[in-house]
């Protein structure tokens, strides 16, 4: 939906790819897709600034992904769908979730890096942590075949977000 909005309202169209040999096309196509997903999106920016419900759902989807330990949270892994005449945001493609890393990685969506988390989202993170740190919650997670390390890491990442009150910033390293 966002690429369509950007073409229609902002006139942004991806530049044509130069001719390349077949062996390099897949790698270059992938690199181009990653770069496009990382850049700031005018449509995304305007929706986040102008629509509080959309921003709230996007923020919660980003927090959800960070708690699950997924490192592939770019725009292409979010689905927008209409339910009961309301726009809903959902995470998709969770193949890289449930790491054992204790601290969340930075969000892939630039718009949320190093941003304060709203009280509404913090409340949901706290409810998640309380529910799943209980004996019942830990037993439920074990029944889903998550290891205790994966479950502990999810709870640690949720605690980190609650303690910091903001999304992690992208760390740039220079050599």
Coordinates of C-alpha atoms in Angstrom, one line a residue:
X1 CA 0.0 0.0 0.0
X2 CA 2.8 2.5 0.8
X3 CA 4.5 2.2 -2.6
X4 CA 1.2 2.9 -4.3
X5 CA 0.6 5.9 -2.1
X6 CA 4.1 7.2 -2.8
X7 CA 3.7 6.9 -6.5
X8 CA 0.3 8.5 -6.5
X9 CA 0.8 11.4 -4.1
X10 CA 4.6 11.9 -4.1
X11 CA 5.6 11.0 -7.6
X12 CA 8.3 8.7 -6.4
X13 CA 9.2 5.9 -8.7
X14 CA 12.2 3.7 -8.3
X15 CA 15.0 4.6 -10.8
X16 CA 15.5 2.1 -13.6
X17 CA 18.1 -0.5 -13.0
X18 CA 21.1 -0.4 -15.4
X19 CA 21.6 -3.5 -17.6
X20 CA 23.6 -6.1 -15.7
X21 CA 24.6 -9.7 -16.3
X22 CA 22.3 -12.5 -15.1
X23 CA 24.5 -13.8 -12.3
X24 CA 24.6 -10.5 -10.5
X25 CA 21.0 -9.5 -11.0
X26 CA 19.6 -11.4 -8.0
X27 CA 22.2 -10.0 -5.6
X28 CA 21.8 -6.5 -6.9
X29 CA 18.1 -6.7 -6.9
X30 CA 18.2 -7.9 -3.3
X31 CA 20.6 -5.0 -2.3
X32 CA 18.3 -2.5 -4.0
X33 CA 15.2 -3.8 -2.2
X34 CA 17.0 -3.6 1.2
X35 CA 18.1 0.0 0.4
X36 CA 14.6 1.0 -0.6
X37 CA 13.1 -0.5 2.5
X38 CA 15.6 1.5 4.7
X39 CA 15.0 4.9 3.2
X40 CA 12.6 7.3 4.7
X41 CA 9.2 7.1 3.1
X42 CA 7.1 10.3 2.6
X43 CA 3.9 8.4 2.7
X44 CA 4.9 6.6 5.9
X45 CA 6.0 9.9 7.5
X46 CA 2.7 11.6 6.7
X47 CA 0.6 8.7 7.9
X48 CA 2.6 8.5 11.1
X49 CA 2.2 12.2 11.7
X50 CA -1.3 12.6 10.6
X51 CA -3.1 9.5 11.8
X52 CA -2.8 8.7 15.5
X53 CA -4.4 5.3 15.2
X54 CA -2.0 4.2 12.4
X55 CA 1.0 5.5 14.4
X56 CA -0.2 3.6 17.4
X57 CA -0.6 0.3 15.5
X58 CA 2.8 0.8 13.7
X59 CA 4.5 1.5 17.0
X60 CA 3.0 -1.6 18.6
X61 CA 4.0 -3.8 15.6
X62 CA 7.6 -2.5 15.9
X63 CA 7.6 -3.2 19.7
X64 CA 6.1 -6.7 19.1
X65 CA 8.9 -7.6 16.6
X66 CA 11.6 -6.3 18.9
X67 CA 10.2 -8.4 21.9
X68 CA 10.0 -11.5 19.7
X69 CA 13.6 -10.9 18.8
X70 CA 13.1 -10.6 15.0
X71 CA 15.8 -8.8 13.1
X72 CA 13.9 -8.5 9.8
X73 CA 11.3 -5.8 10.6
X74 CA 11.4 -3.8 7.4
X75 CA 8.3 -2.3 5.7
X76 CA 7.9 -5.3 3.4
X77 CA 7.2 -7.5 6.5
X78 CA 4.3 -5.4 7.7
X79 CA 0.8 -6.1 6.3
X80 CA -1.9 -3.5 6.1
X81 CA -5.5 -4.9 6.0
X82 CA -9.0 -3.7 6.5
X83 CA -11.1 -5.3 9.2
X84 CA -14.5 -4.0 10.1
X85 CA -13.8 -0.8 8.1
X86 CA -10.6 -0.2 10.1
X87 CA -7.0 -0.3 9.0
X88 CA -5.0 -2.9 10.9
X89 CA -1.2 -3.4 10.8
X90 CA 0.1 -6.9 11.2
X91 CA 3.6 -8.4 11.3
X92 CA 4.4 -11.1 8.7
X93 CA 7.4 -13.2 7.8
X94 CA 8.7 -14.0 11.3
X95 CA 11.3 -16.6 10.2
X96 CA 14.0 -14.8 12.1
X97 CA 12.2 -14.4 15.4
X98 CA 12.8 -15.8 18.8
X99 CA 16.5 -15.1 19.2
X100 CA 18.2 -15.5 22.5
X101 CA 19.6 -12.0 22.5
X102 CA 18.7 -10.2 25.8
X103 CA 18.6 -6.7 24.4
X104 CA 16.4 -5.7 21.4
X105 CA 18.1 -4.7 18.2
X106 CA 17.3 -1.3 16.6
X107 CA 14.0 -1.1 14.6
X108 CA 14.5 -1.4 10.9
X109 CA 11.9 1.3 10.3
X110 CA 14.0 4.5 10.6
X111 CA 11.0 6.4 11.8
X112 CA 11.1 4.6 15.1
X113 CA 14.8 4.4 15.8
X114 CA 15.6 6.1 19.1
X115 CA 12.0 7.4 19.5
X116 CA 10.1 7.5 22.8
X117 CA 7.6 4.7 23.2
X118 CA 4.0 5.9 23.9
X119 CA 2.4 5.2 27.3
X120 CA -0.2 3.1 25.5
X121 CA 2.4 0.8 23.9
X122 CA 4.4 0.7 27.2
X123 CA 1.2 -0.5 28.9
X124 CA 0.8 -3.3 26.5
X125 CA 4.5 -4.3 26.8
X126 CA 4.1 -4.3 30.6
X127 CA 0.9 -6.5 30.4
X128 CA 2.8 -8.9 28.1
X129 CA 5.7 -9.1 30.5
X130 CA 3.5 -9.6 33.6
X131 CA 1.4 -12.3 31.9
X132 CA 4.2 -14.3 30.5
X133 CA 6.6 -14.0 33.4
X134 CA 4.1 -15.8 35.6
X135 CA 4.1 -19.6 36.1
X136 CA 1.2 -19.9 33.7
X137 CA 2.8 -17.7 31.1
X138 CA 6.1 -19.6 31.2
X139 CA 4.3 -23.0 31.0
X140 CA 2.3 -21.6 28.0
X141 CA 5.5 -20.5 26.2
X142 CA 7.1 -23.9 26.9
X143 CA 4.1 -25.6 25.4
X144 CA 4.7 -23.6 22.2
X145 CA 8.1 -25.3 22.0
X146 CA 10.1 -22.2 22.8
X147 CA 13.2 -23.0 24.7
X148 CA 13.6 -21.4 28.2
X149 CA 16.4 -19.3 26.7
X150 CA 14.1 -17.9 24.0
X151 CA 11.3 -17.2 26.6
X152 CA 13.8 -15.6 29.0
X153 CA 15.2 -13.4 26.2
X154 CA 11.7 -12.3 25.2
X155 CA 11.0 -11.2 28.7
X156 CA 14.4 -9.5 29.0
X157 CA 13.8 -7.6 25.8
X158 CA 10.3 -6.5 27.1
X159 CA 11.9 -5.3 30.3
X160 CA 14.6 -3.4 28.4
X161 CA 12.0 -1.5 26.4
X162 CA 10.0 -0.7 29.6
X163 CA 13.2 0.4 31.5
X164 CA 14.4 2.6 28.6
X165 CA 11.1 3.9 27.5
X166 CA 12.3 4.3 23.9
X167 CA 13.2 2.2 20.9
X168 CA 16.9 1.4 20.5
X169 CA 19.0 3.6 18.3
X170 CA 21.0 2.3 15.4
X171 CA 24.7 2.1 16.5
X172 CA 27.1 3.3 13.8
X173 CA 30.6 2.0 14.0
X174 CA 33.4 3.7 12.2
X175 CA 36.8 2.0 11.6

